[in-house]
């Protein structure tokens, strides 16, 4: 079982819709959770971090964490073509090891 | 966030040669990390570089192939030795910000081996 699992997609949504990206992790002791955005040919860029159960909102982005279910999600509201990218879920485990998912490719269709 | 620069940003190299990638951070950090991202793949940690000690390599990566230097708390180099086309990847330098427990990435070095 991989430490962090994501649906690789591709995920396509129309412009203005909500994009929902999901991630599960295996280490119950994990404390820190992150979402990175990676445009083609570029390096990963941190867009959200979350540490507590519940929702965390930042502009059009909302991260959701459910530690009991070992589940992290990212919602992108009012999706724009500029949101088209690969989104990487990352988890900092109890042993201070960073694990990355394989990424979900998102395409926002104008 | 962290300001991280890498040189070169890209290079095309011949099989059998070596390339050294430099990473500079805007402030002192204890650990620096080197990742590889092969085309269409996620991030793979190559090694962790601590200042003043030998780098710690992940399974599948060895010092002879990927020697690392860490001369001070703001700088590191990764050398890709005796390159083959399978080494064609993006190589990323990364650091943690302890106060936010967050990992940041440099802009990457895109390597193509012919």
Tab-separated table of C-alpha atoms in Angstrom:
chain	number	residue	atom	x	y	z
A	1	UNK	CA	0.000	0.000	0.000
A	2	UNK	CA	1.346	3.416	-0.945
A	3	UNK	CA	1.768	6.027	1.751
A	4	UNK	CA	-0.312	8.580	-0.162
A	5	UNK	CA	-2.806	7.725	-2.868
A	6	UNK	CA	-4.526	9.978	-5.342
A	7	UNK	CA	-6.724	9.386	-8.334
A	8	UNK	CA	-4.431	10.164	-11.247
A	9	UNK	CA	-7.283	11.474	-13.365
A	10	UNK	CA	-7.360	13.180	-15.717
A	11	UNK	CA	-10.139	15.236	-14.206
A	12	UNK	CA	-11.961	17.640	-16.487
A	13	UNK	CA	-14.378	20.291	-15.304
A	14	UNK	CA	-16.021	23.189	-17.129
A	15	UNK	CA	-14.984	26.713	-16.309
A	16	UNK	CA	-16.847	28.025	-13.269
A	17	UNK	CA	-17.515	24.582	-11.812
A	18	UNK	CA	-16.149	23.096	-8.597
A	19	UNK	CA	-13.170	20.759	-8.965
A	20	UNK	CA	-12.813	18.144	-6.240
A	21	UNK	CA	-9.488	16.418	-5.686
A	22	UNK	CA	-9.074	13.579	-3.226
A	23	UNK	CA	-6.243	11.924	-1.358
A	24	UNK	CA	-5.906	9.146	1.209
A	25	UNK	CA	-2.923	8.360	3.407
A	26	UNK	CA	-1.829	5.327	5.377
A	27	UNK	CA	0.031	6.671	8.444
A	28	UNK	CA	-2.512	7.446	11.170
A	29	UNK	CA	0.092	9.443	13.061
A	30	UNK	CA	0.467	12.009	10.272
A	31	UNK	CA	0.010	15.578	11.436
A	32	UNK	CA	0.581	17.840	8.449
A	33	UNK	CA	-1.075	17.783	5.063
A	34	UNK	CA	-0.369	19.800	1.950
A	35	UNK	CA	-1.574	20.456	-1.550
A	36	UNK	CA	0.855	21.513	-4.266
A	37	UNK	CA	0.059	22.710	-7.757
A	38	UNK	CA	2.453	21.853	-10.549
A	39	UNK	CA	2.173	23.374	-13.983
A	40	UNK	CA	3.693	21.439	-16.841
A	41	UNK	CA	7.458	21.904	-16.890
A	42	UNK	CA	7.471	23.800	-13.589
A	43	UNK	CA	8.259	22.857	-10.005
A	44	UNK	CA	5.597	22.159	-7.355
A	45	UNK	CA	4.106	25.232	-5.703
A	46	UNK	CA	2.518	25.033	-2.277
A	47	UNK	CA	-1.094	26.211	-2.337
A	48	UNK	CA	-2.632	24.877	0.884
A	49	UNK	CA	-1.628	23.338	4.175
A	50	UNK	CA	-3.960	21.881	6.789
A	51	UNK	CA	-3.263	20.478	10.221
A	52	UNK	CA	-6.655	20.050	11.960
A	53	UNK	CA	-9.824	18.195	11.120
A	54	UNK	CA	-12.346	20.219	9.192
A	55	UNK	CA	-12.159	22.792	6.459
A	56	UNK	CA	-9.614	25.481	5.701
A	57	UNK	CA	-10.459	28.095	3.127
A	58	UNK	CA	-8.122	30.354	1.157
A	59	UNK	CA	-9.759	32.272	-1.629
A	60	UNK	CA	-11.226	29.829	-4.127
A	61	UNK	CA	-9.454	26.889	-2.486
A	62	UNK	CA	-10.775	24.812	0.404
A	63	UNK	CA	-8.805	21.987	1.965
A	64	UNK	CA	-10.686	19.386	3.964
A	65	UNK	CA	-9.150	16.961	6.440
A	66	UNK	CA	-10.697	13.926	8.095
A	67	UNK	CA	-8.099	12.145	10.202
A	68	UNK	CA	-10.476	9.383	11.258
A	69	UNK	CA	-10.965	8.440	7.620
A	70	UNK	CA	-7.359	9.325	6.685
A	71	UNK	CA	-8.685	11.496	3.922
A	72	UNK	CA	-7.686	14.895	2.555
A	73	UNK	CA	-9.407	16.787	-0.214
A	74	UNK	CA	-9.038	20.015	-2.131
A	75	UNK	CA	-11.985	21.896	-3.573
A	76	UNK	CA	-11.453	24.574	-6.189
A	77	UNK	CA	-14.465	26.805	-6.610
A	78	UNK	CA	-15.191	28.805	-9.754
A	79	UNK	CA	-12.534	26.842	-11.616
A	80	UNK	CA	-10.545	28.793	-14.177
A	81	UNK	CA	-8.504	27.582	-17.155
A	82	UNK	CA	-5.433	28.811	-15.262
A	83	UNK	CA	-6.167	26.143	-12.632
A	84	UNK	CA	-5.308	23.451	-15.185
A	85	UNK	CA	-2.339	21.677	-13.661
A	86	UNK	CA	-1.322	18.583	-11.741
A	87	UNK	CA	-2.193	18.701	-8.046
A	88	UNK	CA	0.018	16.803	-5.629
A	89	UNK	CA	-1.125	15.735	-2.194
A	90	UNK	CA	1.636	15.502	0.420
A	91	UNK	CA	1.692	14.201	3.964
A	92	UNK	CA	4.278	14.727	6.672
A	93	UNK	CA	4.140	11.486	8.610
A	94	UNK	CA	4.682	10.897	12.304
A	95	UNK	CA	8.326	10.079	11.557
A	96	UNK	CA	8.794	13.489	9.881
A	97	UNK	CA	8.920	11.848	6.482
A	98	UNK	CA	7.340	13.695	3.581
A	99	UNK	CA	5.315	11.523	1.230
A	100	UNK	CA	3.873	12.694	-2.071
A	101	UNK	CA	1.031	11.261	-4.063
A	102	UNK	CA	1.357	10.658	-7.767
A	103	UNK	CA	-0.781	13.693	-8.556
A	104	UNK	CA	-4.130	14.362	-10.174
A	105	UNK	CA	-4.191	16.074	-13.535
A	106	UNK	CA	-6.904	18.731	-13.746
A	107	UNK	CA	-8.124	20.357	-16.941
A	108	UNK	CA	-10.559	23.260	-16.777
A	109	UNK	CA	-12.425	23.582	-20.048
A	110	UNK	CA	-13.298	27.133	-21.133
B	1	UNK	CA	7.992	30.732	1.944
B	2	UNK	CA	11.580	30.080	0.921
B	3	UNK	CA	13.493	31.608	-1.952
B	4	UNK	CA	15.415	28.825	-3.649
B	5	UNK	CA	17.447	29.152	-6.814
B	6	UNK	CA	18.952	26.418	-8.948
B	7	UNK	CA	21.526	26.429	-11.688
B	8	UNK	CA	21.400	25.445	-14.467
B	9	UNK	CA	17.687	25.647	-15.230
B	10	UNK	CA	18.124	23.149	-18.034
B	11	UNK	CA	20.836	21.286	-19.872
B	12	UNK	CA	21.310	18.783	-22.637
B	13	UNK	CA	24.179	16.413	-22.008
B	14	UNK	CA	25.908	13.537	-23.725
B	15	UNK	CA	25.849	10.004	-22.404
B	16	UNK	CA	28.744	9.246	-20.067
B	17	UNK	CA	29.294	12.821	-18.909
B	18	UNK	CA	28.468	14.400	-15.530
B	19	UNK	CA	26.465	17.459	-14.547
B	20	UNK	CA	26.575	19.372	-11.285
B	21	UNK	CA	23.433	21.175	-10.182
B	22	UNK	CA	23.682	24.011	-7.693
B	23	UNK	CA	21.055	25.021	-5.151
B	24	UNK	CA	21.103	28.269	-3.169
B	25	UNK	CA	18.630	29.158	-0.387
B	26	UNK	CA	17.910	32.644	0.933
B	27	UNK	CA	18.352	31.657	4.575
B	28	UNK	CA	20.096	29.009	6.639
B	29	UNK	CA	18.451	25.608	6.733
B	30	UNK	CA	19.453	22.429	8.472
B	31	UNK	CA	18.476	19.977	5.773
B	32	UNK	CA	18.263	20.262	2.040
B	33	UNK	CA	16.578	17.642	-0.089
B	34	UNK	CA	17.168	16.519	-3.655
B	35	UNK	CA	14.296	15.060	-5.660
B	36	UNK	CA	13.976	13.604	-9.113
B	37	UNK	CA	10.834	13.769	-11.212
B	38	UNK	CA	10.869	11.610	-14.293
B	39	UNK	CA	8.500	12.463	-17.150
B	40	UNK	CA	4.892	11.934	-16.130
B	41	UNK	CA	5.861	10.714	-12.672
B	42	UNK	CA	5.639	12.067	-9.159
B	43	UNK	CA	8.510	13.157	-6.956
B	44	UNK	CA	11.171	10.700	-5.825
B	45	UNK	CA	13.509	11.657	-3.005
B	46	UNK	CA	17.134	11.027	-3.936
B	47	UNK	CA	18.887	12.122	-0.761
B	48	UNK	CA	18.886	14.422	2.231
B	49	UNK	CA	21.887	16.722	2.638
B	50	UNK	CA	22.937	17.853	6.100
B	51	UNK	CA	25.645	20.420	6.565
B	52	UNK	CA	28.801	18.886	7.964
B	53	UNK	CA	27.886	15.255	7.420
B	54	UNK	CA	27.442	12.731	4.636
B	55	UNK	CA	24.206	12.860	2.716
B	56	UNK	CA	21.603	10.214	3.426
B	57	UNK	CA	20.515	8.380	0.287
B	58	UNK	CA	17.186	6.714	-0.355
B	59	UNK	CA	16.867	3.163	-1.550
B	60	UNK	CA	17.916	2.879	-5.161
B	61	UNK	CA	20.249	5.866	-5.117
B	62	UNK	CA	23.987	5.676	-4.409
B	63	UNK	CA	26.685	8.206	-3.688
B	64	UNK	CA	28.845	7.175	-6.646
B	65	UNK	CA	26.059	8.047	-9.044
B	66	UNK	CA	24.679	11.101	-7.220
B	67	UNK	CA	27.429	12.687	-5.106
B	68	UNK	CA	26.196	15.592	-2.987
B	69	UNK	CA	28.045	18.437	-1.343
B	70	UNK	CA	26.758	20.644	1.457
B	71	UNK	CA	29.510	23.122	2.302
B	72	UNK	CA	27.315	25.503	4.326
B	73	UNK	CA	23.771	26.086	5.548
B	74	UNK	CA	22.547	27.853	2.401
B	75	UNK	CA	24.105	25.886	-0.453
B	76	UNK	CA	24.237	22.368	-1.861
B	77	UNK	CA	25.198	20.643	-5.093
B	78	UNK	CA	24.019	17.420	-6.671
B	79	UNK	CA	26.120	15.758	-9.362
B	80	UNK	CA	24.600	13.308	-11.789
B	81	UNK	CA	27.514	11.113	-12.832
B	82	UNK	CA	28.149	8.956	-15.881
B	83	UNK	CA	24.789	9.935	-17.295
B	84	UNK	CA	22.553	7.757	-19.422
B	85	UNK	CA	19.267	8.643	-21.164
B	86	UNK	CA	17.424	7.135	-18.165
B	87	UNK	CA	18.723	10.055	-16.078
B	88	UNK	CA	16.665	12.499	-18.127
B	89	UNK	CA	14.460	14.093	-15.498
B	90	UNK	CA	13.711	17.245	-13.610
B	91	UNK	CA	15.947	17.536	-10.555
B	92	UNK	CA	14.545	19.584	-7.699
B	93	UNK	CA	16.154	21.075	-4.642
B	94	UNK	CA	13.904	21.425	-1.623
B	95	UNK	CA	13.997	22.779	1.925
B	96	UNK	CA	11.740	22.728	4.953
B	97	UNK	CA	10.625	25.765	6.868
B	98	UNK	CA	10.653	24.428	10.413
B	99	UNK	CA	8.328	27.078	11.768
B	100	UNK	CA	5.590	26.013	9.360
B	101	UNK	CA	6.590	22.382	8.862
B	102	UNK	CA	6.349	22.990	5.132
B	103	UNK	CA	8.519	21.869	2.241
B	104	UNK	CA	9.350	24.255	-0.574
B	105	UNK	CA	10.877	23.537	-3.951
B	106	UNK	CA	13.329	25.315	-6.164
B	107	UNK	CA	12.520	25.951	-9.821
B	108	UNK	CA	14.164	22.700	-10.911
B	109	UNK	CA	16.795	21.660	-13.419
B	110	UNK	CA	15.497	19.983	-16.545
B	111	UNK	CA	18.098	17.477	-17.714
B	112	UNK	CA	18.061	15.734	-21.067
B	113	UNK	CA	20.673	13.052	-21.745
B	114	UNK	CA	21.267	12.069	-25.360
